[in-house]
mmCIF file of C-alpha atoms in Angstrom:
data_model
loop_
_atom_site.group_PDB
_atom_site.id
_atom_site.type_symbol
_atom_site.label_atom_id
_atom_site.label_comp_id
_atom_site.label_asym_id
_atom_site.label_seq_id
_atom_site.Cartn_x
_atom_site.Cartn_y
_atom_site.Cartn_z
ATOM 1 C CA UNK W 99 132.637 112.396 102.730
ATOM 2 C CA UNK W 100 134.290 115.285 100.931
ATOM 3 C CA UNK W 101 132.774 117.144 98.010
ATOM 4 C CA UNK W 102 135.568 115.835 95.786
ATOM 5 C CA UNK W 103 134.727 112.226 96.645
ATOM 6 C CA UNK W 104 131.039 112.858 96.002
ATOM 7 C CA UNK W 105 131.902 114.260 92.582
ATOM 8 C CA UNK W 106 134.042 111.228 91.750
ATOM 9 C CA UNK W 107 131.221 108.875 92.720
ATOM 10 C CA UNK W 108 128.642 110.774 90.659
ATOM 11 C CA UNK W 109 130.994 111.023 87.673
ATOM 12 C CA UNK W 110 131.644 107.302 87.613
ATOM 13 C CA UNK W 111 127.974 106.397 88.036
ATOM 14 C CA UNK W 112 127.234 108.632 85.036
ATOM 15 C CA UNK W 113 130.025 106.958 83.058
ATOM 16 C CA UNK W 114 128.560 103.540 83.839
ATOM 17 C CA UNK W 115 125.124 104.672 82.674
ATOM 18 C CA UNK W 116 126.485 105.987 79.381
ATOM 19 C CA UNK W 117 128.531 102.874 78.681
ATOM 20 C CA UNK W 118 125.428 100.758 79.276
ATOM 21 C CA UNK W 119 123.428 102.893 76.858
ATOM 22 C CA UNK W 120 126.072 102.388 74.176
ATOM 23 C CA UNK W 121 126.219 98.655 74.878
ATOM 24 C CA UNK W 122 122.443 98.273 74.633
ATOM 25 C CA UNK W 123 122.224 99.941 71.216
ATOM 26 C CA UNK W 124 124.858 97.664 69.687
ATOM 27 C CA UNK W 125 123.649 94.457 71.333
ATOM 28 C CA UNK W 126 120.299 94.029 69.573
ATOM 29 C CA UNK W 127 117.705 95.891 67.518
ATOM 30 C CA UNK W 128 116.213 99.014 69.089
ATOM 31 C CA UNK W 129 112.803 98.774 70.702
ATOM 32 C CA UNK W 130 110.080 101.420 70.847
ATOM 33 C CA UNK W 131 111.174 102.668 74.268
ATOM 34 C CA UNK W 132 114.751 103.253 73.122
ATOM 35 C CA UNK W 133 113.578 105.066 70.017
ATOM 36 C CA UNK W 134 111.277 107.291 72.072
ATOM 37 C CA UNK W 135 114.184 108.210 74.343
ATOM 38 C CA UNK W 136 116.511 108.976 71.435
ATOM 39 C CA UNK W 137 113.844 111.053 69.701
ATOM 40 C CA UNK W 138 113.058 113.121 72.785
ATOM 41 C CA UNK W 139 116.297 115.097 73.027
ATOM 42 C CA UNK W 140 119.870 115.122 71.735
ATOM 43 C CA UNK W 141 122.312 112.767 73.423
ATOM 44 C CA UNK W 142 124.493 114.433 76.053
ATOM 45 C CA UNK W 143 127.681 115.797 74.533
ATOM 46 C CA UNK W 144 130.276 118.560 74.916
ATOM 47 C CA UNK W 145 129.758 121.747 72.929
ATOM 48 C CA UNK W 146 132.078 120.590 70.137
ATOM 49 C CA UNK W 147 133.934 117.559 68.881
ATOM 50 C CA UNK W 148 133.050 114.087 67.639
ATOM 51 C CA UNK W 149 130.475 113.380 70.333
ATOM 52 C CA UNK W 150 128.651 116.590 69.455
ATOM 53 C CA UNK W 151 128.618 115.770 65.741
ATOM 54 C CA UNK W 152 127.313 112.294 66.484
ATOM 55 C CA UNK W 153 124.675 113.568 68.894
ATOM 56 C CA UNK W 154 123.399 116.124 66.391
ATOM 57 C CA UNK W 155 123.322 113.528 63.610
ATOM 58 C CA UNK W 156 121.385 111.039 65.761
ATOM 59 C CA UNK W 157 118.831 113.720 66.666
ATOM 60 C CA UNK W 158 118.433 114.739 63.007
ATOM 61 C CA UNK W 159 118.038 111.095 62.001
ATOM 62 C CA UNK W 160 115.007 110.729 64.254
ATOM 63 C CA UNK W 161 113.501 114.129 63.532
ATOM 64 C CA UNK W 162 113.443 113.233 59.844
ATOM 65 C CA UNK W 163 112.584 109.554 60.339
ATOM 66 C CA UNK W 164 109.787 107.876 58.406
ATOM 67 C CA UNK W 165 106.725 106.587 60.313
ATOM 68 C CA UNK W 166 107.997 103.003 60.001
ATOM 69 C CA UNK W 167 111.372 103.875 61.554
ATOM 70 C CA UNK W 168 111.305 100.903 63.960
ATOM 71 C CA UNK W 169 111.004 98.403 61.127
ATOM 72 C CA UNK W 170 113.590 100.217 59.021
ATOM 73 C CA UNK W 171 116.118 100.242 61.850
ATOM 74 C CA UNK W 172 115.573 96.576 62.629
ATOM 75 C CA UNK W 173 116.265 95.722 59.013
ATOM 76 C CA UNK W 174 119.310 97.998 59.039
ATOM 77 C CA UNK W 175 120.624 96.386 62.238
ATOM 78 C CA UNK W 176 120.353 92.932 60.690
ATOM 79 C CA UNK W 177 122.077 94.086 57.500
ATOM 80 C CA UNK W 178 124.903 95.825 59.348
ATOM 81 C CA UNK W 179 125.647 93.853 62.487
ATOM 82 C CA UNK W 180 124.281 90.391 61.635
ATOM 83 C CA UNK W 181 125.462 90.454 57.998
ATOM 84 C CA UNK W 182 121.948 89.520 56.822
ATOM 85 C CA UNK W 183 122.042 89.129 53.053
ATOM 86 C CA UNK W 184 125.841 89.510 52.916
ATOM 87 C CA UNK W 185 127.351 86.453 51.276
ATOM 88 C CA UNK W 186 130.866 87.552 50.399
ATOM 89 C CA UNK W 187 133.440 90.216 51.210
ATOM 90 C CA UNK W 188 133.887 92.166 54.433
ATOM 91 C CA UNK W 189 131.138 92.461 57.042
ATOM 92 C CA UNK W 190 130.434 94.822 59.935
ATOM 93 C CA UNK W 191 129.785 92.144 62.541
ATOM 94 C CA UNK W 192 130.842 93.882 65.797
ATOM 95 C CA UNK W 193 133.584 91.571 67.053
ATOM 96 C CA UNK W 194 137.086 92.831 67.713
ATOM 97 C CA UNK W 195 138.705 89.674 66.303
ATOM 98 C CA UNK W 196 137.162 90.315 62.886
ATOM 99 C CA UNK W 197 138.884 93.697 62.706
ATOM 100 C CA UNK W 198 142.217 93.061 64.406
ATOM 101 C CA UNK W 199 143.108 89.463 63.505
ATOM 102 C CA UNK W 200 145.126 88.591 60.425
ATOM 103 C CA UNK W 201 142.455 86.157 59.281
ATOM 104 C CA UNK W 202 139.528 88.511 59.934
ATOM 105 C CA UNK W 203 137.573 85.756 61.632
ATOM 106 C CA UNK W 204 135.750 85.206 64.925
ATOM 107 C CA UNK W 205 137.391 83.692 68.013
ATOM 108 C CA UNK W 206 140.846 84.983 67.124
ATOM 109 C CA UNK W 207 143.599 86.361 69.379
ATOM 110 C CA UNK W 208 141.677 89.474 70.428
ATOM 111 C CA UNK W 209 138.926 87.351 71.925
ATOM 112 C CA UNK W 210 141.469 85.431 74.020
ATOM 113 C CA UNK W 211 142.972 88.692 75.265
ATOM 114 C CA UNK W 212 139.550 90.043 76.214
ATOM 115 C CA UNK W 213 138.643 86.816 78.027
ATOM 116 C CA UNK W 214 141.867 87.036 80.055
ATOM 117 C CA UNK W 215 141.133 90.645 81.067
ATOM 118 C CA UNK W 216 137.542 89.803 81.989
ATOM 119 C CA UNK W 217 138.692 86.870 84.113
ATOM 120 C CA UNK W 218 141.301 88.991 85.875
ATOM 121 C CA UNK W 219 138.492 91.339 86.944
ATOM 122 C CA UNK W 220 136.072 88.461 87.672
ATOM 123 C CA UNK W 221 133.685 89.507 84.908
ATOM 124 C CA UNK W 222 131.860 86.838 82.929
ATOM 125 C CA UNK W 223 129.584 86.890 79.895
ATOM 126 C CA UNK W 224 126.383 84.876 80.242
ATOM 127 C CA UNK W 225 127.068 81.639 78.297
ATOM 128 C CA UNK W 226 123.414 81.491 77.281
ATOM 129 C CA UNK W 227 124.044 84.483 75.012
ATOM 130 C CA UNK W 228 126.237 82.186 72.905
ATOM 131 C CA UNK W 229 128.390 85.024 71.618
ATOM 132 C CA UNK W 230 132.168 85.586 71.802
ATOM 133 C CA UNK W 231 133.364 87.915 74.540
ATOM 134 C CA UNK W 232 134.917 90.426 72.135
ATOM 135 C CA UNK W 233 131.517 91.660 70.935
ATOM 136 C CA UNK W 234 131.447 95.460 71.100
ATOM 137 C CA UNK W 235 128.512 95.405 73.520
ATOM 138 C CA UNK W 236 130.336 93.146 75.979
ATOM 139 C CA UNK W 237 133.430 95.338 75.844
ATOM 140 C CA UNK W 238 131.338 98.435 76.529
ATOM 141 C CA UNK W 239 129.477 96.650 79.342
ATOM 142 C CA UNK W 240 132.866 95.763 80.862
ATOM 143 C CA UNK W 241 133.666 99.470 80.983
ATOM 144 C CA UNK W 242 130.300 100.079 82.670
ATOM 145 C CA UNK W 243 130.958 97.433 85.318
ATOM 146 C CA UNK W 244 134.375 98.886 86.131
ATOM 147 C CA UNK W 245 132.902 102.405 86.309
ATOM 148 C CA UNK W 246 130.434 101.185 88.934
ATOM 149 C CA UNK W 247 133.269 99.488 90.824
ATOM 150 C CA UNK W 248 135.298 102.698 90.757
ATOM 151 C CA UNK W 249 132.338 104.539 92.281
ATOM 152 C CA UNK W 250 132.099 101.854 94.962
ATOM 153 C CA UNK W 251 135.834 102.147 95.671
ATOM 154 C CA UNK W 252 135.477 105.910 96.149
ATOM 155 C CA UNK W 253 132.519 105.290 98.475
ATOM 156 C CA UNK W 254 134.877 103.160 100.611
ATOM 157 C CA UNK W 255 137.542 105.863 100.186
ATOM 158 C CA UNK W 256 139.803 103.209 98.647
ATOM 159 C CA UNK W 257 141.850 105.416 96.343
ATOM 160 C CA UNK W 258 144.342 102.655 95.457
ATOM 161 C CA UNK W 259 141.598 100.375 94.099
ATOM 162 C CA UNK W 260 139.878 103.238 92.282
ATOM 163 C CA UNK W 261 143.135 104.153 90.561
ATOM 164 C CA UNK W 262 143.889 100.525 89.687
ATOM 165 C CA UNK W 263 140.500 100.118 88.041
ATOM 166 C CA UNK W 264 140.921 103.389 86.169
ATOM 167 C CA UNK W 265 144.255 102.152 84.834
ATOM 168 C CA UNK W 266 142.571 98.943 83.641
ATOM 169 C CA UNK W 267 139.887 101.017 81.930
ATOM 170 C CA UNK W 268 142.338 103.381 80.249
ATOM 171 C CA UNK W 269 144.328 100.459 78.848
ATOM 172 C CA UNK W 270 141.198 98.602 77.757
ATOM 173 C CA UNK W 271 139.784 101.659 75.995
ATOM 174 C CA UNK W 272 142.999 102.104 74.064
ATOM 175 C CA UNK W 273 143.791 98.458 73.326
ATOM 176 C CA UNK W 274 140.334 96.924 72.908
ATOM 177 C CA UNK W 275 137.945 99.683 71.852
ATOM 178 C CA UNK W 276 139.648 102.544 70.055
ATOM 179 C CA UNK W 277 141.928 100.104 68.226
ATOM 180 C CA UNK W 278 139.016 98.855 66.088
ATOM 181 C CA UNK W 279 135.880 100.961 66.550
ATOM 182 C CA UNK W 280 136.909 103.469 63.811
ATOM 183 C CA UNK W 281 137.314 100.590 61.318
ATOM 184 C CA UNK W 282 133.931 99.211 62.352
ATOM 185 C CA UNK W 283 132.439 102.672 61.824
ATOM 186 C CA UNK W 284 133.672 102.718 58.226
ATOM 187 C CA UNK W 285 131.992 99.403 57.481
ATOM 188 C CA UNK W 286 128.806 100.434 59.278
ATOM 189 C CA UNK W 287 128.654 103.494 57.012
ATOM 190 C CA UNK W 288 129.117 101.311 53.946
ATOM 191 C CA UNK W 289 126.287 98.903 54.850
ATOM 192 C CA UNK W 290 123.755 101.254 56.441
ATOM 193 C CA UNK W 291 120.696 102.415 54.528
ATOM 194 C CA UNK W 292 119.449 104.637 57.362
ATOM 195 C CA UNK W 293 121.490 107.461 58.966
ATOM 196 C CA UNK W 294 121.111 106.345 62.583
ATOM 197 C CA UNK W 295 123.799 103.697 63.033
ATOM 198 C CA UNK W 296 126.637 105.631 61.337
ATOM 199 C CA UNK W 297 125.705 108.635 63.484
ATOM 200 C CA UNK W 298 125.556 106.573 66.671
ATOM 201 C CA UNK W 299 128.910 104.967 65.880
ATOM 202 C CA UNK W 300 130.389 108.449 65.618
ATOM 203 C CA UNK W 301 128.880 109.376 68.977
ATOM 204 C CA UNK W 302 130.137 106.190 70.627
ATOM 205 C CA UNK W 303 133.690 106.645 69.374
ATOM 206 C CA UNK W 304 133.652 110.258 70.513
ATOM 207 C CA UNK W 305 132.518 109.227 73.976
ATOM 208 C CA UNK W 306 135.217 106.565 74.355
ATOM 209 C CA UNK W 307 137.885 108.971 73.082
ATOM 210 C CA UNK W 308 136.804 111.653 75.547
ATOM 211 C CA UNK W 309 136.523 109.120 78.350
ATOM 212 C CA UNK W 310 140.003 107.732 77.738
ATOM 213 C CA UNK W 311 141.350 111.280 77.858
ATOM 214 C CA UNK W 312 139.461 111.926 81.122
ATOM 215 C CA UNK W 313 140.871 108.756 82.649
ATOM 216 C CA UNK W 314 144.444 109.653 81.734
ATOM 217 C CA UNK W 315 144.042 113.207 83.043
ATOM 218 C CA UNK W 316 142.515 111.935 86.290
ATOM 219 C CA UNK W 317 145.294 109.395 86.812
ATOM 220 C CA UNK W 318 147.909 112.068 86.213
ATOM 221 C CA UNK W 319 146.560 114.245 89.016
#
């Protein structure tokens, strides 16, 4: 195996790991282990740009956090992403349909599009989770799964399949992540009482933006 192939495999395994981290934070309330990890060191980021700003803000949020940070963040998660205590007006529930559909409701056209893409790649969401497929966490997990499959394709030296999967990822990032994550970030900022989730949203958007750019550059080579 060439050094270039080894680098591609390692790069895509790292991409999968990062996408899974992002998915885990948006899927449910943080636990003590996640908080300990986030407090230990800044999130990986380039030297400048949106990811860097988000990483620095996340690190500051935990350095200055109150002793009851776990409880505070669980309450904040419920307020932001579960719309706890929100009885009218816009919400920040993390479903693409809510942000891209004309009606602003769940199970709209975006969900059907995401389901079709998942099925085409033989990816399914556990029905026991009882949540529409266009949840931000499921979309990020989809990117993680494809990143692992790209690494596996490079291990087989199957360049055609690796490139096909990268094309799927680039399109999905543009059409089903970056098309609504910035709007979600605005609502998260409006509902949050703690600094963590707005900062992490900034980091997540920065990562997806940088990753989409990396995919397009790689495909162009």
